[in-house]
mmCIF file of N, CA and C in Angstrom:
data_model
loop_
_atom_site.group_PDB
_atom_site.id
_atom_site.type_symbol
_atom_site.label_atom_id
_atom_site.label_comp_id
_atom_site.label_asym_id
_atom_site.label_seq_id
_atom_site.Cartn_x
_atom_site.Cartn_y
_atom_site.Cartn_z
ATOM 1 N N GLY A 1 81.050 98.644 37.691
ATOM 2 C CA GLY A 1 82.192 97.916 38.139
ATOM 3 C C GLY A 1 82.587 96.840 37.147
ATOM 4 N N LYS A 2 83.470 95.984 37.566
ATOM 5 C CA LYS A 2 84.020 94.935 36.710
ATOM 6 C C LYS A 2 82.957 93.938 36.259
ATOM 7 N N VAL A 3 82.043 93.576 37.165
ATOM 8 C CA VAL A 3 81.019 92.593 36.808
ATOM 9 C C VAL A 3 80.070 93.177 35.771
ATOM 10 N N LYS A 4 79.664 94.420 35.962
ATOM 11 C CA LYS A 4 78.789 95.077 34.984
ATOM 12 C C LYS A 4 79.467 95.122 33.626
ATOM 13 N N ASP A 5 80.725 95.514 33.590
ATOM 14 C CA ASP A 5 81.462 95.596 32.326
ATOM 15 C C ASP A 5 81.550 94.231 31.651
ATOM 16 N N SER A 6 81.805 93.197 32.438
ATOM 17 C CA SER A 6 81.908 91.845 31.907
ATOM 18 C C SER A 6 80.571 91.379 31.328
ATOM 19 N N LEU A 7 79.491 91.615 32.064
ATOM 20 C CA LEU A 7 78.164 91.208 31.588
ATOM 21 C C LEU A 7 77.765 91.978 30.335
ATOM 22 N N THR A 8 78.037 93.263 30.314
ATOM 23 C CA THR A 8 77.712 94.089 29.155
ATOM 24 C C THR A 8 78.492 93.618 27.931
ATOM 25 N N ALA A 9 79.760 93.288 28.121
ATOM 26 C CA ALA A 9 80.594 92.806 27.021
ATOM 27 C C ALA A 9 80.070 91.482 26.466
ATOM 28 N N ASP A 10 79.404 90.701 27.321
ATOM 29 C CA ASP A 10 78.855 89.411 26.892
ATOM 30 C C ASP A 10 77.426 89.530 26.365
ATOM 31 N N GLY A 11 76.948 90.764 26.205
ATOM 32 C CA GLY A 11 75.646 90.972 25.592
ATOM 33 C C GLY A 11 74.473 91.138 26.539
ATOM 34 N N TYR A 12 74.725 91.128 27.838
ATOM 35 C CA TYR A 12 73.648 91.342 28.812
ATOM 36 C C TYR A 12 73.374 92.830 28.961
ATOM 37 N N THR A 13 72.137 93.176 29.235
ATOM 38 C CA THR A 13 71.768 94.562 29.495
ATOM 39 C C THR A 13 71.728 94.777 30.992
ATOM 40 N N VAL A 14 72.545 95.681 31.496
ATOM 41 C CA VAL A 14 72.564 96.021 32.916
ATOM 42 C C VAL A 14 71.913 97.383 33.050
ATOM 43 N N SER A 15 70.681 97.404 33.571
ATOM 44 C CA SER A 15 69.933 98.656 33.620
ATOM 45 C C SER A 15 70.327 99.522 34.804
ATOM 46 N N SER A 16 70.793 98.911 35.884
ATOM 47 C CA SER A 16 71.210 99.705 37.036
ATOM 48 C C SER A 16 72.086 98.868 37.953
ATOM 49 N N THR A 17 72.836 99.555 38.798
ATOM 50 C CA THR A 17 73.637 98.903 39.826
ATOM 51 C C THR A 17 73.387 99.642 41.133
ATOM 52 N N GLY A 18 73.652 98.984 42.233
ATOM 53 C CA GLY A 18 73.454 99.618 43.539
ATOM 54 C C GLY A 18 73.955 98.699 44.630
ATOM 55 N N ASN A 19 73.751 99.120 45.851
ATOM 56 C CA ASN A 19 74.197 98.344 46.997
ATOM 57 C C ASN A 19 73.105 97.389 47.459
ATOM 58 N N ALA A 20 73.519 96.232 47.962
ATOM 59 C CA ALA A 20 72.583 95.250 48.509
ATOM 60 C C ALA A 20 71.961 95.793 49.790
ATOM 61 N N ASP A 21 70.892 95.130 50.234
ATOM 62 C CA ASP A 21 70.213 95.563 51.449
ATOM 63 C C ASP A 21 71.041 95.319 52.708
ATOM 64 N N ASN A 22 72.063 94.459 52.591
ATOM 65 C CA ASN A 22 73.010 94.242 53.685
ATOM 66 C C ASN A 22 74.285 93.647 53.098
ATOM 67 N N ASN A 23 75.303 93.468 53.935
ATOM 68 C CA ASN A 23 76.576 92.931 53.422
ATOM 69 C C ASN A 23 76.823 91.510 53.907
ATOM 70 N N ASN A 24 75.759 90.747 54.144
ATOM 71 C CA ASN A 24 75.880 89.384 54.642
ATOM 72 C C ASN A 24 75.889 88.340 53.531
ATOM 73 N N TYR A 25 75.911 88.748 52.285
ATOM 74 C CA TYR A 25 75.897 87.802 51.171
ATOM 75 C C TYR A 25 77.300 87.247 50.949
ATOM 76 N N THR A 26 77.445 85.930 51.057
ATOM 77 C CA THR A 26 78.734 85.325 50.751
ATOM 78 C C THR A 26 78.721 84.808 49.316
ATOM 79 N N LYS A 27 77.618 84.170 48.905
ATOM 80 C CA LYS A 27 77.478 83.708 47.526
ATOM 81 C C LYS A 27 76.707 84.745 46.727
ATOM 82 N N THR A 28 76.998 84.819 45.443
ATOM 83 C CA THR A 28 76.245 85.680 44.543
ATOM 84 C C THR A 28 74.883 85.040 44.307
ATOM 85 N N GLU A 29 73.836 85.848 44.392
ATOM 86 C CA GLU A 29 72.473 85.338 44.266
ATOM 87 C C GLU A 29 71.792 85.925 43.040
ATOM 88 N N ILE A 30 71.002 85.081 42.371
ATOM 89 C CA ILE A 30 70.229 85.495 41.205
ATOM 90 C C ILE A 30 68.750 85.355 41.549
ATOM 91 N N ALA A 31 67.976 86.381 41.231
ATOM 92 C CA ALA A 31 66.525 86.323 41.366
ATOM 93 C C ALA A 31 65.942 86.699 40.008
ATOM 94 N N ALA A 32 64.852 86.030 39.611
ATOM 95 C CA ALA A 32 64.286 86.278 38.285
ATOM 96 C C ALA A 32 62.774 86.104 38.289
ATOM 97 N N LYS A 33 62.132 86.793 37.348
ATOM 98 C CA LYS A 33 60.707 86.599 37.124
ATOM 99 C C LYS A 33 60.499 85.218 36.507
ATOM 100 N N LYS A 34 59.319 84.664 36.680
ATOM 101 C CA LYS A 34 59.012 83.345 36.129
ATOM 102 C C LYS A 34 59.102 83.328 34.610
ATOM 103 N N SER A 35 58.943 84.488 33.978
ATOM 104 C CA SER A 35 58.952 84.566 32.515
ATOM 105 C C SER A 35 60.345 84.452 31.906
ATOM 106 N N VAL A 36 61.388 84.521 32.722
ATOM 107 C CA VAL A 36 62.764 84.435 32.225
ATOM 108 C C VAL A 36 63.102 82.965 31.957
ATOM 109 N N SER A 37 63.652 82.697 30.777
ATOM 110 C CA SER A 37 63.931 81.310 30.388
ATOM 111 C C SER A 37 65.045 80.693 31.229
ATOM 112 N N GLN A 38 64.923 79.394 31.427
ATOM 113 C CA GLN A 38 65.939 78.648 32.178
ATOM 114 C C GLN A 38 67.275 78.693 31.443
ATOM 115 N N ASP A 39 67.250 78.681 30.126
ATOM 116 C CA ASP A 39 68.464 78.755 29.326
ATOM 117 C C ASP A 39 69.221 80.051 29.605
ATOM 118 N N TYR A 40 68.493 81.156 29.628
ATOM 119 C CA TYR A 40 69.092 82.462 29.916
ATOM 120 C C TYR A 40 69.729 82.451 31.304
ATOM 121 N N LEU A 41 68.999 81.929 32.293
ATOM 122 C CA LEU A 41 69.506 81.902 33.662
ATOM 123 C C LEU A 41 70.731 81.014 33.790
ATOM 124 N N SER A 42 70.742 79.891 33.081
ATOM 125 C CA SER A 42 71.906 78.997 33.111
ATOM 126 C C SER A 42 73.136 79.679 32.532
ATOM 127 N N LYS A 43 72.949 80.400 31.430
ATOM 128 C CA LYS A 43 74.076 81.113 30.816
ATOM 129 C C LYS A 43 74.578 82.217 31.735
ATOM 130 N N LEU A 44 73.658 82.935 32.373
ATOM 131 C CA LEU A 44 74.043 84.003 33.299
ATOM 132 C C LEU A 44 74.808 83.422 34.480
ATOM 133 N N GLU A 45 74.308 82.329 35.045
ATOM 134 C CA GLU A 45 74.982 81.693 36.175
ATOM 135 C C GLU A 45 76.379 81.219 35.771
ATOM 136 N N SER A 46 76.510 80.668 34.576
ATOM 137 C CA SER A 46 77.799 80.213 34.092
ATOM 138 C C SER A 46 78.776 81.377 33.936
ATOM 139 N N GLU A 47 78.291 82.469 33.372
ATOM 140 C CA GLU A 47 79.144 83.653 33.181
ATOM 141 C C GLU A 47 79.603 84.211 34.526
ATOM 142 N N LEU A 48 78.676 84.366 35.455
ATOM 143 C CA LEU A 48 79.027 84.886 36.779
ATOM 144 C C LEU A 48 79.944 83.927 37.520
ATOM 145 N N GLY A 49 79.741 82.630 37.307
ATOM 146 C CA GLY A 49 80.517 81.606 37.995
ATOM 147 C C GLY A 49 81.977 81.554 37.603
ATOM 148 N N LYS A 50 82.346 82.261 36.538
ATOM 149 C CA LYS A 50 83.761 82.303 36.144
ATOM 150 C C LYS A 50 84.598 82.982 37.212
ATOM 151 N N THR A 51 84.017 83.954 37.914
ATOM 152 C CA THR A 51 84.780 84.705 38.908
ATOM 153 C C THR A 51 84.126 84.755 40.285
ATOM 154 N N LEU A 52 82.854 84.346 40.381
ATOM 155 C CA LEU A 52 82.129 84.458 41.643
ATOM 156 C C LEU A 52 81.557 83.113 42.063
ATOM 157 N N ASP A 53 81.374 82.931 43.355
ATOM 158 C CA ASP A 53 80.723 81.736 43.881
ATOM 159 C C ASP A 53 79.217 82.001 43.841
ATOM 160 N N VAL A 54 78.496 81.331 42.918
ATOM 161 C CA VAL A 54 77.084 81.621 42.675
ATOM 162 C C VAL A 54 76.192 80.572 43.321
ATOM 163 N N ASP A 55 75.191 81.026 44.054
ATOM 164 C CA ASP A 55 74.181 80.135 44.629
ATOM 165 C C ASP A 55 73.362 79.560 43.479
ATOM 166 N N SER A 56 73.231 78.236 43.422
ATOM 167 C CA SER A 56 72.545 77.602 42.295
ATOM 168 C C SER A 56 71.020 77.727 42.372
ATOM 169 N N THR A 57 70.495 78.184 43.496
ATOM 170 C CA THR A 57 69.054 78.380 43.635
ATOM 171 C C THR A 57 68.683 79.773 43.137
ATOM 172 N N VAL A 58 67.759 79.827 42.186
ATOM 173 C CA VAL A 58 67.296 81.115 41.663
ATOM 174 C C VAL A 58 66.021 81.498 42.414
ATOM 175 N N ALA A 59 66.059 82.638 43.063
ATOM 176 C CA ALA A 59 64.890 83.134 43.794
ATOM 177 C C ALA A 59 63.887 83.736 42.813
ATOM 178 N N SER A 60 62.643 83.826 43.244
ATOM 179 C CA SER A 60 61.594 84.390 42.386
ATOM 180 C C SER A 60 61.434 85.884 42.620
ATOM 181 N N LEU A 61 61.298 86.613 41.515
ATOM 182 C CA LEU A 61 60.949 88.029 41.574
ATOM 183 C C LEU A 61 59.466 88.160 41.275
ATOM 184 N N GLN A 62 58.812 89.088 41.906
ATOM 185 C CA GLN A 62 57.396 89.331 41.644
ATOM 186 C C GLN A 62 57.218 89.864 40.225
ATOM 187 N N ASP A 63 56.089 89.543 39.606
ATOM 188 C CA ASP A 63 55.799 90.024 38.258
ATOM 189 C C ASP A 63 55.797 91.539 38.193
ATOM 190 N N SER A 64 55.524 92.195 39.313
ATOM 191 C CA SER A 64 55.479 93.658 39.346
ATOM 192 C C SER A 64 56.859 94.301 39.457
ATOM 193 N N SER A 65 57.899 93.483 39.595
ATOM 194 C CA SER A 65 59.261 94.009 39.699
ATOM 195 C C SER A 65 59.609 94.798 38.441
ATOM 196 N N THR A 66 60.395 95.845 38.602
ATOM 197 C CA THR A 66 60.783 96.685 37.462
ATOM 198 C C THR A 66 61.889 96.053 36.632
ATOM 199 N N THR A 67 62.507 94.982 37.131
ATOM 200 C CA THR A 67 63.538 94.276 36.370
ATOM 201 C C THR A 67 63.148 92.813 36.206
ATOM 202 N N ASP A 68 63.681 92.173 35.171
ATOM 203 C CA ASP A 68 63.415 90.756 34.947
ATOM 204 C C ASP A 68 64.336 89.873 35.781
ATOM 205 N N VAL A 69 65.558 90.351 36.007
ATOM 206 C CA VAL A 69 66.562 89.591 36.757
ATOM 207 C C VAL A 69 67.315 90.546 37.673
ATOM 208 N N THR A 70 67.579 90.089 38.900
ATOM 209 C CA THR A 70 68.401 90.846 39.839
ATOM 210 C C THR A 70 69.553 89.952 40.284
ATOM 211 N N VAL A 71 70.761 90.497 40.250
ATOM 212 C CA VAL A 71 71.945 89.775 40.703
ATOM 213 C C VAL A 71 72.499 90.511 41.904
ATOM 214 N N THR A 72 72.655 89.788 43.008
ATOM 215 C CA THR A 72 73.251 90.355 44.222
ATOM 216 C C THR A 72 74.613 89.709 44.397
ATOM 217 N N LEU A 73 75.668 90.512 44.293
ATOM 218 C CA LEU A 73 77.029 89.991 44.362
ATOM 219 C C LEU A 73 77.393 89.625 45.786
ATOM 220 N N GLY A 74 77.979 88.456 45.943
ATOM 221 C CA GLY A 74 78.442 88.012 47.239
ATOM 222 C C GLY A 74 79.920 88.315 47.416
ATOM 223 N N SER A 75 80.413 88.028 48.600
ATOM 224 C CA SER A 75 81.808 88.357 48.922
ATOM 225 C C SER A 75 82.797 87.293 48.448
ATOM 226 N N GLN A 76 82.314 86.066 48.132
ATOM 227 C CA GLN A 76 83.226 85.002 47.733
ATOM 228 C C GLN A 76 83.571 85.111 46.258
ATOM 229 N N ILE A 77 84.858 85.247 45.995
ATOM 230 C CA ILE A 77 85.371 85.367 44.634
ATOM 231 C C ILE A 77 86.272 84.178 44.346
ATOM 232 N N ARG A 78 86.103 83.605 43.146
ATOM 233 C CA ARG A 78 86.952 82.467 42.752
ATOM 234 C C ARG A 78 88.352 82.970 42.428
ATOM 235 N N GLN A 79 89.330 82.195 42.826
ATOM 236 C CA GLN A 79 90.728 82.570 42.568
ATOM 237 C C GLN A 79 91.182 82.003 41.243
#
C-alpha cells in the first residue's frame, strides 16, 4: 500500500504486510526489539507521523520475534 511504498522510498526495508489482529487501532503503533536504536525509531516515527497519528510509546517485541520492528497502522490519518 501507500505506507509501504513511502517507507521503501525512504530507505526502510518492509519485509511483509498484513492485517492487524483487530480493527480497534486508532493511532499507529510501533513495536521494536530492544536492539533497535532510538535514533532509528525516532526517524521512523517522524516519517509515519507525516500522514498518520502515531502513538509515541514504542512497545517491546520479544527477541525471538522474526522482525525487528512492527508497525500497526491506525485509522487516524492527518489531513
